[in-house]
Structure formats: C-alpha cells, structure tokens
CSV table of C-alpha atoms in Angstrom, one decimal:
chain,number,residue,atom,x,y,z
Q,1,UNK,CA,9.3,30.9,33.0
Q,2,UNK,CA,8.1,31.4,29.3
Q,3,UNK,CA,6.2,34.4,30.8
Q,4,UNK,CA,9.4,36.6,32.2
Q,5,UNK,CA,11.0,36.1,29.1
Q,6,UNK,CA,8.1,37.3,27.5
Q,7,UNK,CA,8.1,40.3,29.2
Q,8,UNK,CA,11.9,40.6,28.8
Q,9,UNK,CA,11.4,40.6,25.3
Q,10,UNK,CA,8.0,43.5,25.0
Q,11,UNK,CA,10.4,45.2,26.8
Q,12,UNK,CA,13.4,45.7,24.4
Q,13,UNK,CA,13.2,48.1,21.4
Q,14,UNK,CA,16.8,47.2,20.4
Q,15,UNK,CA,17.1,44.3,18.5
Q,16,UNK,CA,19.8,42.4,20.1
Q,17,UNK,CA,17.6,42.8,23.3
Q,18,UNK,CA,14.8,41.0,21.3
Q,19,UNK,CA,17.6,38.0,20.6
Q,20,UNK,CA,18.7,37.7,24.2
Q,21,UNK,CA,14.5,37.6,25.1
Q,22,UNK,CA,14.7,34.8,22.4
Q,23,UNK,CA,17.7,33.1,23.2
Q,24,UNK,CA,16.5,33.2,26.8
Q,25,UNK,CA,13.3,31.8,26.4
Q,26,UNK,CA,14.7,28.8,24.1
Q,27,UNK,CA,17.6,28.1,26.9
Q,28,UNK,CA,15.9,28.7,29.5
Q,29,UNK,CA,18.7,31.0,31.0
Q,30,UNK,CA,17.3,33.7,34.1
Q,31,UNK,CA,20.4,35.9,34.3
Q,32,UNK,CA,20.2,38.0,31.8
Q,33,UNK,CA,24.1,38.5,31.8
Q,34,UNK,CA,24.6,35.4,31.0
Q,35,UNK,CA,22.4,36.1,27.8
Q,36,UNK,CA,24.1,39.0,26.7
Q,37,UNK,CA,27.2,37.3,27.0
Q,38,UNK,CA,26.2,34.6,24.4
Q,39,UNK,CA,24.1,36.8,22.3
Q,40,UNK,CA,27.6,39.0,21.9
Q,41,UNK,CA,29.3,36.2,21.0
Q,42,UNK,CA,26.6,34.8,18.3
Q,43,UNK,CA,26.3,38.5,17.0
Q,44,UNK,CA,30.0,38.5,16.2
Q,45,UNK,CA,29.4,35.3,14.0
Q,46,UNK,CA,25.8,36.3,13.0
Q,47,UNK,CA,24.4,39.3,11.4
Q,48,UNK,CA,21.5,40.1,14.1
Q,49,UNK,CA,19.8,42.7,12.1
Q,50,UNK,CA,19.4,44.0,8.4
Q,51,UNK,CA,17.3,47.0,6.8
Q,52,UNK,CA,14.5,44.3,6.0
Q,53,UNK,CA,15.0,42.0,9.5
Q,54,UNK,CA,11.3,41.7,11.4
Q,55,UNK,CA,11.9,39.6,14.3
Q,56,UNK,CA,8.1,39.8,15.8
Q,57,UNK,CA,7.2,36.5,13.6
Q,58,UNK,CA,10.4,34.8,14.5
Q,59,UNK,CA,10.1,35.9,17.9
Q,60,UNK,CA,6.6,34.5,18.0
Q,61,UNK,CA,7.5,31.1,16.2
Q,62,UNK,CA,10.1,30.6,18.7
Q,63,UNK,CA,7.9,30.9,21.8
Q,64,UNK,CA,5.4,28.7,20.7
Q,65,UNK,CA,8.3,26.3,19.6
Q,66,UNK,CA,9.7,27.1,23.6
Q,67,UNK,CA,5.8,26.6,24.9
Q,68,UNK,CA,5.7,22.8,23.1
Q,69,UNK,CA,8.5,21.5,24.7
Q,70,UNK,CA,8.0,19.3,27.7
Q,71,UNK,CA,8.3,21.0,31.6
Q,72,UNK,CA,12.0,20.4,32.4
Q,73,UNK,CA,10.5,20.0,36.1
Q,74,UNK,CA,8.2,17.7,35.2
Q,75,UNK,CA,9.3,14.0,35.8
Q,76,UNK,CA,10.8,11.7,32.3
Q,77,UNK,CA,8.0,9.0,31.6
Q,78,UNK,CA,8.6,5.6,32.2
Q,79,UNK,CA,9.8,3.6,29.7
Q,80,UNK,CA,7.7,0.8,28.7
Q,81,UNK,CA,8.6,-2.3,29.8
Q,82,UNK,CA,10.5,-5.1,27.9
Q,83,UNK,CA,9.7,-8.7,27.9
Q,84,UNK,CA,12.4,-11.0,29.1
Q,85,UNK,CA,14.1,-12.8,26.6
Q,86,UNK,CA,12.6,-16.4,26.5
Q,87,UNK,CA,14.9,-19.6,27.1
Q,88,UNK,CA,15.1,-22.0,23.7
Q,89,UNK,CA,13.2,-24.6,23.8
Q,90,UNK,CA,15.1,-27.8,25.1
Q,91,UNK,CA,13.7,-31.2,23.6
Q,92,UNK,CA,14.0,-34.4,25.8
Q,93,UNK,CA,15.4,-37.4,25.0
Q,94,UNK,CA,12.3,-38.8,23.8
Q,95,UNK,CA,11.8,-35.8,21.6
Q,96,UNK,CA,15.2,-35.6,20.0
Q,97,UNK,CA,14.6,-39.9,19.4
Q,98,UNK,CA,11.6,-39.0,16.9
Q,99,UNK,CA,13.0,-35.8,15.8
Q,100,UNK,CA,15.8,-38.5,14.3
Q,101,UNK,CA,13.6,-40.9,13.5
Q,102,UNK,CA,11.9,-38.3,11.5
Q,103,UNK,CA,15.0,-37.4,9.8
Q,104,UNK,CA,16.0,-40.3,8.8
Q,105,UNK,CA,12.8,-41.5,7.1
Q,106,UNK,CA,12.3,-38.4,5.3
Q,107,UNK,CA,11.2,-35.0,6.6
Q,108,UNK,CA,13.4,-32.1,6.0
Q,109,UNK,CA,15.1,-30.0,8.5
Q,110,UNK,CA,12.3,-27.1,8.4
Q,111,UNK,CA,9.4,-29.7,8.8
Q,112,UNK,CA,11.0,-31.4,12.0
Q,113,UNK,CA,11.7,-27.6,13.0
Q,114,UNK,CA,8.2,-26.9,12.6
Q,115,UNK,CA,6.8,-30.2,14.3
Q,116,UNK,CA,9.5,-29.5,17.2
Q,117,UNK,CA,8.8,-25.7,17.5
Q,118,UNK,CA,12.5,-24.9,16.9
Q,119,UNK,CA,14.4,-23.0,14.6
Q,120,UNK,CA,15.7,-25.6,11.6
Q,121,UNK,CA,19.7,-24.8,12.4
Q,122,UNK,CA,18.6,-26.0,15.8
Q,123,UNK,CA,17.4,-29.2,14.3
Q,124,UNK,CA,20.8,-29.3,12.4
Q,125,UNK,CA,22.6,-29.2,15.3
Q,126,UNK,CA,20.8,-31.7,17.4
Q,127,UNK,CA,21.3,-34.0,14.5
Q,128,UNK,CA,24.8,-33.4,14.0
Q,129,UNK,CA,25.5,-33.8,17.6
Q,130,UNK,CA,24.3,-37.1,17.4
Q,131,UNK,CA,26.2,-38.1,14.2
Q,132,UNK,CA,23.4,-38.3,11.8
Q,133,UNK,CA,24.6,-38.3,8.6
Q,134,UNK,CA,22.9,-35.4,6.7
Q,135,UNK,CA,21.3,-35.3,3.5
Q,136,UNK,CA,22.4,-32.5,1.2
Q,137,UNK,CA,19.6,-32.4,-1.8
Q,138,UNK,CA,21.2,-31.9,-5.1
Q,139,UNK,CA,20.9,-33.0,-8.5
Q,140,UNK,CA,20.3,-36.3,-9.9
Q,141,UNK,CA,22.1,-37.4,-13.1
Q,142,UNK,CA,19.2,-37.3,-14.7
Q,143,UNK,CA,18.6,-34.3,-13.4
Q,144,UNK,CA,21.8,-33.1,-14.3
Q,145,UNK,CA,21.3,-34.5,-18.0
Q,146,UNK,CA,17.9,-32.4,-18.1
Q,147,UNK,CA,19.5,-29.0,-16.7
Q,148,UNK,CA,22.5,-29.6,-19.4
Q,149,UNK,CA,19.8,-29.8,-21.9
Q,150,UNK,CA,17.9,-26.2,-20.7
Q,151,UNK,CA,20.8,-24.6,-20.7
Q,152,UNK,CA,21.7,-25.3,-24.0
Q,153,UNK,CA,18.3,-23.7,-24.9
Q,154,UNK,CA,18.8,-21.0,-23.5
Q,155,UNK,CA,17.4,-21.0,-20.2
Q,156,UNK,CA,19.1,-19.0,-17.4
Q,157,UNK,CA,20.5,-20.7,-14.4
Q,158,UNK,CA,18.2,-19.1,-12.3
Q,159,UNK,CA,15.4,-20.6,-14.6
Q,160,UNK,CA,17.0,-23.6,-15.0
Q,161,UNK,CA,17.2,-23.7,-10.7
Q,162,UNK,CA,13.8,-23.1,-10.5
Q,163,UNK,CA,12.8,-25.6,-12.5
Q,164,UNK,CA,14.4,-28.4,-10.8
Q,165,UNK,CA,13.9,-27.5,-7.4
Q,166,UNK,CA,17.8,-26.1,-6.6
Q,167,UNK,CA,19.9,-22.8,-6.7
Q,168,UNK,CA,21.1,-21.2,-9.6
Q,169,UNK,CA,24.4,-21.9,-8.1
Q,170,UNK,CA,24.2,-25.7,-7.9
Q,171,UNK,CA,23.2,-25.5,-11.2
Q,172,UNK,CA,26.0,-23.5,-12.3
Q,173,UNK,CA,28.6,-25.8,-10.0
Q,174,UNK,CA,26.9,-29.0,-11.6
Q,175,UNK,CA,27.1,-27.5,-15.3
Q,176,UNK,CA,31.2,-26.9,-14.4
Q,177,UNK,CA,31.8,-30.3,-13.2
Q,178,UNK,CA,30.2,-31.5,-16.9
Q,179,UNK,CA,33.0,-29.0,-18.3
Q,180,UNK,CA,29.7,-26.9,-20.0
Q,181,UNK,CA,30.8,-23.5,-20.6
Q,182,UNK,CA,28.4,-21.0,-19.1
Q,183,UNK,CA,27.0,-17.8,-20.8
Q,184,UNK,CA,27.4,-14.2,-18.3
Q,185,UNK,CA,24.1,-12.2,-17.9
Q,186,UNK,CA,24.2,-10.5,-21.1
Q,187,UNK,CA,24.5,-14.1,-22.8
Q,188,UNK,CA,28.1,-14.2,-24.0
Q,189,UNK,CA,30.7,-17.4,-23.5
Q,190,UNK,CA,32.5,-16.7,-20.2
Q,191,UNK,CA,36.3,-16.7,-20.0
C-alpha cells in the first residue's frame, strides 16, 4: 500500500499532488478523489506551498512515520491476561475468638491484622461486630502535663506529637481542652 502511494507521489511535480501522495499514504485512502477532495479542503485552511517550502524531507519523514505503524490487516494482540480478584480472607470462629482475645490483652489493631493476614479496618470491624469495646490511645495526664510543658518551650505540635507517640492534632485538641492558647506556624498567638 505504502508502495502505490509512493509512486503516486514520484509522480507529481505540483505540489498539492505531493500532499494528496502524503495525505494518502498517512490515511491510507486508494481513490485518489477522495484525496483531492480533502487536500482542497485543507489547502483552503492551510498554505500548501511558499517560495522556500521543500516537501521531499517532509514527504520522506512522513512515509517512514506511515511505514512504523502497525499492518491494519494484521490481527490486535491479545491483551494480557488479568488475575481474578481474590475473595477476603474469612476467619472462623476460632480465629475471630483469639483475634479478641488478643485484643483485649493488648495487641493493637495492625499486629492482630498482621497475625490474621487481614487488613487492620478488617480487624476493627470484626471487633466491633462483636461489641468489643475499643481502645482509642491518647494522652495520659501526665502526658498531657509534659506536652503543656513543651509547648511552652517552644516545641511545635508536630514535635511535641512525636515525642509522645500521638498526632499533632491530639496534641493540639488536648492543649484546647487545658484552655492553652496555641501559637500558628509562624509562632504568633492565635485568635
């Protein structure tokens, strides 16, 4: 196919037949009415031609471009294959015993989701199904006391979270229940 439209272009000498050789090849269009119909219309919104237009490199860049695209007749490859998504993991009611046994003497919701091979909502939920009371880790008073007291010295919140294990944020909600006022980013009081 590339090779007609070769040929149609070596042999034009005008160059608006050189665009339709072009046009053809990159459309793959036979009729070479059809060509000149839509190389008319893109000549009446393009300027084809100028006193310093050389369209034997453009022509050329074009065919190799038309000569790397895939054989339209060719079949499309087969898209590789997906794996299934895999069902969650469903504990027994064995499992789901020691998973609140576990909780309740101590380990967190991300150990027991890593002993369980579950995600650590997952282990939320199973727990709250059940009614388990669940332990939200704050701050101590003492605690509290202490972050009071690095604040004061400057620390950030951030810091200050860090330090004690916690958010910035829990910090910041504990300092407010104390009625501390808190310092913005740059370090002034804030309103």
């Amino acid at each position: 196919m590339i090779e007609q439209h070769a040929e149609l272009v070596s042999e034009c000498s005008s160059k608006a037949c050189v665009a339709r050789g072009v046009v053809a090849a990159m459309l793959g269009i036979r009729h070479r009415e059809t060509v000149r119909l839509w190389v008319y219309t893109m000549a009446n919104s393009v300027e084809l031609g100028g006193s310093y237009y050389n369209t034997k490199r453009q022509v050329k860049a074009l065919q190799s471009l038309v000569r790397k695209l895939p054989d339209p007749s060719a079949p499309m490859p087969s898209t590789p294959a997906r794996s299934k998504p895999k069902r969650a993991r469903q504990l027994d009611a064995a499992q789901i015993r020691k998973l609140i046994a576990g909780y309740e003497i101590g380990a967190t919701v991300y150990e027991l989701g890593t002993q369980f091979g579950i995600e650590r909502r997952t282990v939320g939920e199973i727990l709250h199904r059940h009614h388990v009371p669940m332990r939200r880790r704050g701050l101590t008073t003492d605690q509290i006391d202490d972050a009071i007291h690095l604040y004061g010295q400057g620390w950030s919140l951030t810091r200050v979270g860090r330090h004690l294990g916690v958010d910035g944020m829990t910090v910041l909600n504990k300092l407010r229940e104390r009625g501390i006022s808190t310092r913005d980013a740059q370090g002034r009081p804030r309103a």
